[in-house]
Every structure is written in C-alpha cells, then in structure tokens.
GROMACS .gro file of C-alpha atoms in nm:
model
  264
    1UNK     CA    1   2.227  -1.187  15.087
    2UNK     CA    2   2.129  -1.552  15.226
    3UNK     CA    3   2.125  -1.834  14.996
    4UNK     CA    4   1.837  -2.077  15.096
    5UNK     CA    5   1.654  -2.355  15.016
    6UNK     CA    6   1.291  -2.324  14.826
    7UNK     CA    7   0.994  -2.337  15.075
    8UNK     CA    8   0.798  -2.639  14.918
    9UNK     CA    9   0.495  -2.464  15.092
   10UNK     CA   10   0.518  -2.177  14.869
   11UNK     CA   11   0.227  -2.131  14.610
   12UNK     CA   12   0.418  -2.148  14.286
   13UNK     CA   13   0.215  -1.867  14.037
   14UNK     CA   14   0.214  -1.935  13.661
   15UNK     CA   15   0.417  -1.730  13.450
   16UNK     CA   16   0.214  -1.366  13.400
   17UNK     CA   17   0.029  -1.398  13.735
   18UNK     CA   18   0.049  -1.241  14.063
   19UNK     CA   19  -0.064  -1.398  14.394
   20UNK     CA   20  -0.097  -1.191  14.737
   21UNK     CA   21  -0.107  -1.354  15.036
   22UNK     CA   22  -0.180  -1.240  15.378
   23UNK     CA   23   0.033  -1.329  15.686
   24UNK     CA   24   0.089  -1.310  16.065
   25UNK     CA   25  -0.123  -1.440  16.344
   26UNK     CA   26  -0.431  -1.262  16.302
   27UNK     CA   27  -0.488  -1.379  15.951
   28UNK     CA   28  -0.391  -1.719  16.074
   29UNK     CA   29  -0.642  -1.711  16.307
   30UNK     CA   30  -0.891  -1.546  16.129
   31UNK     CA   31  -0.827  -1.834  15.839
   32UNK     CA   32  -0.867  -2.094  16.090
   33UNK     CA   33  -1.125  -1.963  16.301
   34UNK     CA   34  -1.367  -1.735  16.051
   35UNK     CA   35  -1.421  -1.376  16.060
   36UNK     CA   36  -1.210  -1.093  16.049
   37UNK     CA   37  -0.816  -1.030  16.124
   38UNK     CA   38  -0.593  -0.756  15.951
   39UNK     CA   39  -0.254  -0.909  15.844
   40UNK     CA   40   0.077  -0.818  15.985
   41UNK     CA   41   0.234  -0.863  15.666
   42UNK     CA   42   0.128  -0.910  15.302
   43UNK     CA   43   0.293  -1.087  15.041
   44UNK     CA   44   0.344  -1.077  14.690
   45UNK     CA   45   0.433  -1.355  14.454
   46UNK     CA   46   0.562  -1.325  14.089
   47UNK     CA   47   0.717  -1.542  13.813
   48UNK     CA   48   0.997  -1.338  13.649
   49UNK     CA   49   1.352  -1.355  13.554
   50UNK     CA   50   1.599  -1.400  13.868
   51UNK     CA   51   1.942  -1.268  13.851
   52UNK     CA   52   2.202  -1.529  13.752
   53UNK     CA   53   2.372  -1.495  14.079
   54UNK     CA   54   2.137  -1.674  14.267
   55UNK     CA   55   1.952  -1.864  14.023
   56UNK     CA   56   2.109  -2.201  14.125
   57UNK     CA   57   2.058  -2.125  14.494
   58UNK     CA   58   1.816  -1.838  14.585
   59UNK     CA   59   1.846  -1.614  14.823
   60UNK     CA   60   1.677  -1.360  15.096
   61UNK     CA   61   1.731  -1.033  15.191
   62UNK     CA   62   1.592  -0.891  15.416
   63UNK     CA   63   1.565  -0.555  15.531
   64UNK     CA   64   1.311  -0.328  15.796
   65UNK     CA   65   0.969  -0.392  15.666
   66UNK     CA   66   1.048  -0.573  15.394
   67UNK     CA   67   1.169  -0.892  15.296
   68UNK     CA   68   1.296  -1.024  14.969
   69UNK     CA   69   1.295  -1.391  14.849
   70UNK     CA   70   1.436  -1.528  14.554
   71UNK     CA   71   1.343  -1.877  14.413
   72UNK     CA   72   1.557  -2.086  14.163
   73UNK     CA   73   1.217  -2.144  14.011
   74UNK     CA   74   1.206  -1.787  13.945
   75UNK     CA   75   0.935  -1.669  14.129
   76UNK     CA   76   1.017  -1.394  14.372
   77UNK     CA   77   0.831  -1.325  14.670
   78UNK     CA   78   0.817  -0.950  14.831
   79UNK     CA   79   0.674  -0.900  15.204
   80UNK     CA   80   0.641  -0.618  15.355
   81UNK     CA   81   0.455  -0.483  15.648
   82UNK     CA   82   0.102  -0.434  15.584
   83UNK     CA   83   0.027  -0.135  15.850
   84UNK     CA   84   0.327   0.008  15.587
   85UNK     CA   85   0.089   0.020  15.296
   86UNK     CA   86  -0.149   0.340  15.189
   87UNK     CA   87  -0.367   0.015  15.081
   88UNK     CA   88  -0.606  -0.080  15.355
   89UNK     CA   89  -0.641  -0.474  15.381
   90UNK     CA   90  -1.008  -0.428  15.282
   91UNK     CA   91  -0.904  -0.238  14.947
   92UNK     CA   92  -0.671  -0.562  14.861
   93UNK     CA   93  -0.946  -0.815  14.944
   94UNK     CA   94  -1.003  -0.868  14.547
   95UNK     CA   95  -0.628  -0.949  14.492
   96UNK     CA   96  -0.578  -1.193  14.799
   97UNK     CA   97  -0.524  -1.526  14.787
   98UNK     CA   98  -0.512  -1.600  14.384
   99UNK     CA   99  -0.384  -1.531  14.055
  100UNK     CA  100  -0.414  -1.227  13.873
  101UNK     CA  101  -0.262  -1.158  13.586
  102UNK     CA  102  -0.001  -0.905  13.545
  103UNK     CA  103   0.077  -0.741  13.248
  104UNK     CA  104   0.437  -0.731  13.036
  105UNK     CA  105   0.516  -0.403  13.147
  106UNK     CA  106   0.468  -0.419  13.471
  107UNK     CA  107   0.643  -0.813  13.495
  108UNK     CA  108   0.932  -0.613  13.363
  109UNK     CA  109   0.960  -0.314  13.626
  110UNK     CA  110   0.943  -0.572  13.878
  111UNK     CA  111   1.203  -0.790  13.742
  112UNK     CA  112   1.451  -0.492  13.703
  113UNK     CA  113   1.346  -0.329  14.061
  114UNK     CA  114   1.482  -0.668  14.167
  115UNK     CA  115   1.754  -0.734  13.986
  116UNK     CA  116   1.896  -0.419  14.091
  117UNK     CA  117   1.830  -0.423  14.447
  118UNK     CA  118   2.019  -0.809  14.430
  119UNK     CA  119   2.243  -0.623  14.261
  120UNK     CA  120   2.368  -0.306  14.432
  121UNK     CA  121   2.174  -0.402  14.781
  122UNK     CA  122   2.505  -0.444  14.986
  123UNK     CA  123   2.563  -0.135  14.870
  124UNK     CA  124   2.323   0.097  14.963
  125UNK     CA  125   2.123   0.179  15.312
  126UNK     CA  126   1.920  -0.020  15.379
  127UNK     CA  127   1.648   0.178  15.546
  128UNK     CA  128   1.651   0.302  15.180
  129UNK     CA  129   1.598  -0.026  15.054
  130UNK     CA  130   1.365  -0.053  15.274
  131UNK     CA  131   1.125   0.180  15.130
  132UNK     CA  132   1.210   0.132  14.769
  133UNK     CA  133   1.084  -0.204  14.810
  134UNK     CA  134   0.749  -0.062  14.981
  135UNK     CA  135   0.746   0.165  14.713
  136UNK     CA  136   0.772  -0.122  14.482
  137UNK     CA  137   0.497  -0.333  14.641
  138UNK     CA  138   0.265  -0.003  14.641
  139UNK     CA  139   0.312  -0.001  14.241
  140UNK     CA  140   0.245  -0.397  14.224
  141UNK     CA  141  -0.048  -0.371  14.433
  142UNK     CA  142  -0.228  -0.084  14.298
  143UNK     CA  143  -0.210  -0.154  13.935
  144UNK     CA  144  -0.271  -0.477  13.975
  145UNK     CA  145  -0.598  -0.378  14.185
  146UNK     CA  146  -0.680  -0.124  13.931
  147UNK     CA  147  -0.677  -0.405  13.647
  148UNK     CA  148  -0.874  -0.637  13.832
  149UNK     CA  149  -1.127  -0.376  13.876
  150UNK     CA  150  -1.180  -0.280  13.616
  151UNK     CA  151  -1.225  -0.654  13.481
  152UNK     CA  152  -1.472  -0.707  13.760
  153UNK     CA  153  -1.668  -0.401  13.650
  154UNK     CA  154  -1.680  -0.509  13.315
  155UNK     CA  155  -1.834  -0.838  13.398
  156UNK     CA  156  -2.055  -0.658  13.642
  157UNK     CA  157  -2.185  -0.462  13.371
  158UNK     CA  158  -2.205  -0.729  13.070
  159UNK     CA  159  -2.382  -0.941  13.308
  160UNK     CA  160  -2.664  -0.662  13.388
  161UNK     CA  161  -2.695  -0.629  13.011
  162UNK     CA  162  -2.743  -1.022  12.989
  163UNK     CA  163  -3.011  -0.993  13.261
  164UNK     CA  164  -3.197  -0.700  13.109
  165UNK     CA  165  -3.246  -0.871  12.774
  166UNK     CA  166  -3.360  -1.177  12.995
  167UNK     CA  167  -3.636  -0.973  13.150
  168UNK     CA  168  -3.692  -0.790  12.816
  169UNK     CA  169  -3.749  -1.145  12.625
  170UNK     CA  170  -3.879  -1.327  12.925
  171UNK     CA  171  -4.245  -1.419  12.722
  172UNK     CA  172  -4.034  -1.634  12.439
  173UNK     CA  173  -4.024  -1.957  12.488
  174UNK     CA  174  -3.747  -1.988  12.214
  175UNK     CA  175  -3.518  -1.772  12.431
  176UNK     CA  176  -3.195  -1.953  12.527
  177UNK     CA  177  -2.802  -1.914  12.619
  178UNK     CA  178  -2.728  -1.906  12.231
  179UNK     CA  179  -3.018  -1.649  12.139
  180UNK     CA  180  -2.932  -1.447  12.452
  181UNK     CA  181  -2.493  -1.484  12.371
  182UNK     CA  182  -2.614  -1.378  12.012
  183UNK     CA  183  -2.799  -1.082  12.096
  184UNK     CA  184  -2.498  -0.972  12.315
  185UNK     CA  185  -2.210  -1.068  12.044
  186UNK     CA  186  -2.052  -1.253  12.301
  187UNK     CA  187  -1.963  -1.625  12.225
  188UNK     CA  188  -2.168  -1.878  12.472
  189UNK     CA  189  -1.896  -2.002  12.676
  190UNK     CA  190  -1.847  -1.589  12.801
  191UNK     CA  191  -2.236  -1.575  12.845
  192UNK     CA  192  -2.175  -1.889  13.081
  193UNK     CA  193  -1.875  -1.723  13.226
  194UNK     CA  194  -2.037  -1.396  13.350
  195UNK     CA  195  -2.290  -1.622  13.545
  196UNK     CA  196  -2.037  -1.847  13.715
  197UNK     CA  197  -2.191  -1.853  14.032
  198UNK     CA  198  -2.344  -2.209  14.058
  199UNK     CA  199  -2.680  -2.089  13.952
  200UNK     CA  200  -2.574  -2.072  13.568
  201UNK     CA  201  -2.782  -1.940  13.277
  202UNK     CA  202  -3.075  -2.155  13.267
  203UNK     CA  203  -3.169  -2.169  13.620
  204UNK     CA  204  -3.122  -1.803  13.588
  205UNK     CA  205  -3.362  -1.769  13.277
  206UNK     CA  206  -3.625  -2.006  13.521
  207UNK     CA  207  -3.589  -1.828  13.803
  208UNK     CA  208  -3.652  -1.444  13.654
  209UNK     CA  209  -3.957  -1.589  13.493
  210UNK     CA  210  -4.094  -1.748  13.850
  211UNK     CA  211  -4.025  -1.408  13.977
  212UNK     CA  212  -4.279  -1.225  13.701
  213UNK     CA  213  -4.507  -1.477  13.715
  214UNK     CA  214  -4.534  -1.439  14.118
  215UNK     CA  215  -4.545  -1.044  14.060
  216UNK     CA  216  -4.886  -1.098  13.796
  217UNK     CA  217  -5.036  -1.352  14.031
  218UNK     CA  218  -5.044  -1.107  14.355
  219UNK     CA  219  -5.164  -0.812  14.095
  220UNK     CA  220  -5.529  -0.798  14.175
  221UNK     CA  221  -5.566  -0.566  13.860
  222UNK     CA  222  -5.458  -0.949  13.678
  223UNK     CA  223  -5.705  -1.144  13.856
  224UNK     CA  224  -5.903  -1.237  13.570
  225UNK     CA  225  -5.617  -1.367  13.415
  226UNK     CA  226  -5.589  -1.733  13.350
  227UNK     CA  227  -5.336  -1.948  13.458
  228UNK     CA  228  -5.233  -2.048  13.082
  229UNK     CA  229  -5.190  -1.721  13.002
  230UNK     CA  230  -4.992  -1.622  13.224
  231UNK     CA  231  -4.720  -1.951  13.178
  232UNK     CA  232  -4.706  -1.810  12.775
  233UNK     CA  233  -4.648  -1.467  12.901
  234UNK     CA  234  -4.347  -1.565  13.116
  235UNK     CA  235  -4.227  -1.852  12.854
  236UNK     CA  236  -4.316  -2.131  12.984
  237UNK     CA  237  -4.407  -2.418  12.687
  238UNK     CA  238  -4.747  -2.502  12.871
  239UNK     CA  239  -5.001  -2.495  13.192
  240UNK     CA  240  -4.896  -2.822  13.311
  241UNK     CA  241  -4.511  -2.719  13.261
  242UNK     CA  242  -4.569  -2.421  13.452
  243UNK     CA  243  -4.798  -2.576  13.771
  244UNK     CA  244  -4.507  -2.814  13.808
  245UNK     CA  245  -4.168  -2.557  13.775
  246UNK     CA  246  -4.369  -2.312  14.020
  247UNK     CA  247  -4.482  -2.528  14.274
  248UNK     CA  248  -4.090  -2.691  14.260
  249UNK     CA  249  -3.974  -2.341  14.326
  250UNK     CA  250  -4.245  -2.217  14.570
  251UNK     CA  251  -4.424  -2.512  14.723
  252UNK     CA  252  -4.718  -2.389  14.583
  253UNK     CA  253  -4.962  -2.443  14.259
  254UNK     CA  254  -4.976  -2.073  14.094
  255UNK     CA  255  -5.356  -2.143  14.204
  256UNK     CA  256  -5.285  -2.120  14.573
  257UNK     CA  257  -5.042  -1.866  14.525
  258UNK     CA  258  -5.252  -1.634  14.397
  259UNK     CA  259  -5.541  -1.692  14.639
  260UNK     CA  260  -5.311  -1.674  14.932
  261UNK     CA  261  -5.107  -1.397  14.771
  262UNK     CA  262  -5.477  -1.197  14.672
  263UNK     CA  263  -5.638  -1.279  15.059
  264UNK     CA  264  -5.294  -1.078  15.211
   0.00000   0.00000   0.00000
C-alpha cells in the first residue's frame, strides 16, 4: 500500500453519487476526435468512509486488473480492466461520465469491501484480490445500471402519458403546463423535468398542434374546411394567430399549404 498525493484532476462526486469514467487511449481519442473507441479501463468513483489508516494520506493499491485509490477526501476510486467486465462498454453508456446516485445499502457494501481489502490486502493473494475487486466493480456497475434504468424508463413512460393527454386535449385553448401537471398529479416543475430537452413544454404543446393541423390540411376528405376552423380545432386562440405560428414553423400560410399539400 502506496501513500500518495490527491490527483487535483480527479472529479470529486457528491456524497451518495457514483461517477464512471472511461480510460485508455482509445477513449482519449475517441473524446478528442468523435466517434467510437472501447476503453481499456473503466473507472468508478464513490464518496464513502476511508479507513483511518490512510485517511490523512491516501493510498493505492494496486493489483492485476485492478487498481485501488484512496482519497483523504474520501472518495475512492476502483479501475479495473474493462475487456474484464461481463458489461459491454455499450451497456454502461447510461452510467458514464456523471453522477448517479447510489443507494445506502449499496454505499455501505462498498465501503466495507474496501475497508477490508485496505485492511487484510497484504495479506492475501493478490490475484485473489484481484478478482474480488472485479467482482466488486461488477456489483457497483450493475445495480447501479439497473437503478438508472429503471429511472429512465419511468420518465420514458410519464412523458408518453404527458404527450398522449397533449394530443387528447390538443382543441383547448385553455390547455397548459399546470392543466396538463394537474391531470397527471405531478407537480409542474416534474412536468418541466420530463421534457428537459431544450424544446420544453410549450413549444412542445405548439408543435403537436402544427403537426394536426398539417395532417387536416393535406386530408382532401377536409377540404371544405375553413381555415378558422381548423386553428379552434387544434387550439389556437384565432385565424390570424394561427396564419402567423404556422407559417413561422413551415414557411408557409396554412392556405398554401394545403393547396400545395392537396396538388401532390
């Protein structure tokens, strides 16, 4: 067991988050450059309790495949080989490169996994070692993956419910983020949260009712429609307020869409 110095390059997480970097030259170069490059090793970052006997000074063991840093800050960082892992790169892509959060339990198995390997390390084999800590990173990884999942697919599906009532509602012009947050019991800043993508909710709203009002302009059963009509069915406040939204979004009146759309 080394002592060393802190890296002051090292991303420090927050306490109850894990971050997973990639390393090696072909994620380098694929970081620099663009595109695609497996890692040669990935690491794992943690905030957790570091034994006393190298809390003043860290330290780094290292063993084949795997390498284990301790930080007086208390964040510990694990690297091991990433051709190692049952996890292909591709799998990990959701964890890579910022926090997640980690649960209690899980802080805590990795705390003790550590503290005993600082412990008894000098001890033991450490080809052993070795694999106890790939072990170790296997268990981080996975559940951690399996968490963030499962968060993902939760968004994934409130947000198709948010976009459903949208479409359902699309002909009220009184529809709005609190209306749509209320009909989904959510509170409005998670309503603004599940559409996070730059676009947020009212462009959203605008840009579903565009899209139905471009679908009943090319219907040549709605031909005899007027344009009026068709801005109240898709919720917009008037004629004029409609001309001028669709013709920002499409570079055409709703006029010469439909003649050019009905000619095709």
């Amino acid at each position: 067991m080394v002592p060393m110095a802190e890296p002051q390059s090292m991303d420090v997480p927050a306490s109850g988050y894990l971050v997973v970097r990639a390393s090696g030259a072909a994620a380098a170069r694929a970081a620099i450059l663009g595109g695609r490059g497996d890692p040669e090793d990935v690491q794992l970052l943690l905030r957790c309790p570091v034994p006393r006997a190298v809390a003043e000074s860290g330290a780094k063991l290292t063993f084949a495949d795997a390498t284990l840093h301790l930080q007086p800050s208390g964040v510990v960082m694990l690297t091991v080989a990433a051709a190692k892992l049952s996890i292909s790169f591709a799998e990990l892509r959701p964890l890579m490169f910022r926090p997640v959060e980690v649960d209690a339990p899980l802080r805590s198995l990795f705390a003790g996994a550590v503290a005993h390997v600082v412990a008894a390390g000098p001890r033991l084999d450490p080809h052993g070692l070795a694999h106890h800590l790939l072990g170790l990173a296997e268990l981080v990884l996975r559940s951690a993956l399996r968490v963030e999942l499962d968060r993902v697919d939760a968004l994934a599906t409130r947000r198709r419910e948010a976009l459903e009532y949208m479409r359902a509602h699309l002909g009220e012009q009184s529809l709005s983020a609190d209306k749509i947050a209320e009909a989904l019991y959510i509170s409005r800043r998670r309503l603004y949260q599940l559409f996070d993508d730059g676009q947020g909710v009212a462009e959203r709203l605008k840009g579903l009712r565009i899209e139905r009002a471009k679908a009943v302009l090319a219907d040549p059963a709605k031909a005899g429609r007027g344009i009026a009509e068709i801005a109240r069915d898709c919720g917009f406040t008037s004629a004029p307020h409609f001309s001028r939204t669709f013709r920002q979004a499409t570079g055409r009146t709703p006029r010469e869409f439909r003649e050019r759309a009905l000619r095709g």
